[in-house]
Coordinates of C-alpha atoms in Angstrom, one line a residue:
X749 CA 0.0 0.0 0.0
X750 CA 3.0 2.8 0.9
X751 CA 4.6 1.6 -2.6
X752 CA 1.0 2.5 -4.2
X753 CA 0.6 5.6 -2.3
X754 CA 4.5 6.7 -3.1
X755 CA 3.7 5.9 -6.8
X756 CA 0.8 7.8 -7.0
X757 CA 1.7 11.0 -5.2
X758 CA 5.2 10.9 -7.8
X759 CA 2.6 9.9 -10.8
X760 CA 0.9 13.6 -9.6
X761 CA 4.0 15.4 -9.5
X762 CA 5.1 14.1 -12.8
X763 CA 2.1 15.3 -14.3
X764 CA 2.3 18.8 -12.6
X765 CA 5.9 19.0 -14.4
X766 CA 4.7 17.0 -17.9
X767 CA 2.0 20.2 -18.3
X768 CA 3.2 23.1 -16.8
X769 CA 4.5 24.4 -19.7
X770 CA 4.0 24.9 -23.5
X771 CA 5.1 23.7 -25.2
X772 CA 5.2 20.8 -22.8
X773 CA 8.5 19.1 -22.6
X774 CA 9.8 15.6 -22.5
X775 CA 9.4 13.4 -19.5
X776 CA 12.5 11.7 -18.9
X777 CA 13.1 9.1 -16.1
X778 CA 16.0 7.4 -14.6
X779 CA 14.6 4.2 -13.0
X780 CA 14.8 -0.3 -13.7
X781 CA 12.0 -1.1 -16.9
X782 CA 10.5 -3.0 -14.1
X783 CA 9.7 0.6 -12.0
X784 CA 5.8 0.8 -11.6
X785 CA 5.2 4.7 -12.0
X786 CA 7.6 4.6 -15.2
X787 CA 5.0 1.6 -16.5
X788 CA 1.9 3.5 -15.6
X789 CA 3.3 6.3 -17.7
X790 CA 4.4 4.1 -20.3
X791 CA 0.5 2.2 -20.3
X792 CA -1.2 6.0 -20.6
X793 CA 1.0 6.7 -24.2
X794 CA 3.0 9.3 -22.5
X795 CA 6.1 10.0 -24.8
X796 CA 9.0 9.4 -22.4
X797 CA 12.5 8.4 -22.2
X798 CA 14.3 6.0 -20.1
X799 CA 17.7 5.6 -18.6
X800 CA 19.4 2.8 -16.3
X801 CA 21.7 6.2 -14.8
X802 CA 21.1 9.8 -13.3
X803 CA 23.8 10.9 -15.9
X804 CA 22.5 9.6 -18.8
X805 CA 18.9 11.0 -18.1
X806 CA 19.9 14.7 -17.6
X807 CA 22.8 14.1 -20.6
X808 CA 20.0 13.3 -22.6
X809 CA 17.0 15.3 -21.5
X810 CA 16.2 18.4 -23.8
X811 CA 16.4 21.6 -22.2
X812 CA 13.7 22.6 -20.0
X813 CA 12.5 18.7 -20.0
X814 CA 11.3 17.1 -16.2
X815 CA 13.7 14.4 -15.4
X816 CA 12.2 11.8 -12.6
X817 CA 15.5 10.1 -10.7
X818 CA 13.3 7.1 -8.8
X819 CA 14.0 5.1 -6.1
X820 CA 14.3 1.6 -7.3
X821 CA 15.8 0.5 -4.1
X822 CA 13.2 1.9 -1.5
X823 CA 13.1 2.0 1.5
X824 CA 16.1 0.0 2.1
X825 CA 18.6 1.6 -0.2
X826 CA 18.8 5.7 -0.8
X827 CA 18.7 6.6 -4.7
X828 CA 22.4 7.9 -5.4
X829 CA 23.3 10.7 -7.2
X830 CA 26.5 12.5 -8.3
X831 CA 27.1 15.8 -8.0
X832 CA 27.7 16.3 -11.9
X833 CA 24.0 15.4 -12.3
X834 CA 23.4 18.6 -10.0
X835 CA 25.5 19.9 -11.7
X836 CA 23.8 19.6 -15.2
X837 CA 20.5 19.8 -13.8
X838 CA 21.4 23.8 -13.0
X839 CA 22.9 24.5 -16.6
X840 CA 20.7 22.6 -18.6
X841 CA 17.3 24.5 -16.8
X842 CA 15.7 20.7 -16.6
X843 CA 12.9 20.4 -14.3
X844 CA 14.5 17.4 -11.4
X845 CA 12.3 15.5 -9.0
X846 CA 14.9 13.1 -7.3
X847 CA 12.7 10.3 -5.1
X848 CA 14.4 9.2 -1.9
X849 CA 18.2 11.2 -3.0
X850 CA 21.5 9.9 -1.0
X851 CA 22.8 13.8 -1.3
X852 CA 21.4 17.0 -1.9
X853 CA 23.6 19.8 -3.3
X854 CA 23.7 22.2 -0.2
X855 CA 22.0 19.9 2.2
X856 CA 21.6 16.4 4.4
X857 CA 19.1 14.4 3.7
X858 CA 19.4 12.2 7.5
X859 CA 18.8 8.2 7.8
X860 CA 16.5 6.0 7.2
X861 CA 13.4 5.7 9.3
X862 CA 10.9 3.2 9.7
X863 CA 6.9 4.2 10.5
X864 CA 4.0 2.3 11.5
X865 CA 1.4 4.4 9.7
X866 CA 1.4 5.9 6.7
X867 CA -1.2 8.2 4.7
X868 CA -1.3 10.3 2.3
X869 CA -4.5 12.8 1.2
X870 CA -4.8 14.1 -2.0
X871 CA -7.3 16.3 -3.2

């Protein structure tokens, strides 16, 4: 159910970024084939792109496209990412939504913690 509810709420962001703007640009997403928001997206005839690496997402990403780094080791494992991807991210102007990030340019991101409930509203 978490998994669901994770997937969903990044299925709504990635839809914020896929029409904010127009001409709306690429999605592009750095996650396994196997990643369950990249296959909803891929079952609605969204035109995407997909890398196995960070890097080769935001190489590859157009200009001004939304690139989604996901977690494909959550919760166990944090989703790494190297600073040149930051780096790229900043000079290319690509829209970046990094799920569950290892490092943050500028900032900690803590450990792991465990909860016993979970919910999530959206309206």
């Amino acid at each position: 159910m978490r998994r669901l509810t994770v997937s969903f709420v990044i299925l709504a962001a990635a839809t914020c970024l896929y029409c904010a703007k127009e001409p709306a640009p690429r999605v592009v997403f750095s996650c396994s084939p196997e990643n369950d928001l990249y296959q909803v997206v891929q079952a609605n005839g969204i035109a995407t792109a997909r890398y196995d690496s960070p890097l080769e997402a935001v190489t590859a990403a157009p200009e001004g496209a939304a690139v989604l780094i996901l977690a494909d080791g959550y919760p166990e494992q944090k989703t790494p990412v190297d600073s040149t991807v930051y780096r790229l991210w900043a000079q290319r102007n690509l829209r970046l939504y990094v799920e569950f990030p290892a490092a943050l340019p500028g900032g900690k991101t803590g450990r792991i913690h465990r909860t016993r409930w979970e919910r999530a509203v959206v309206t």
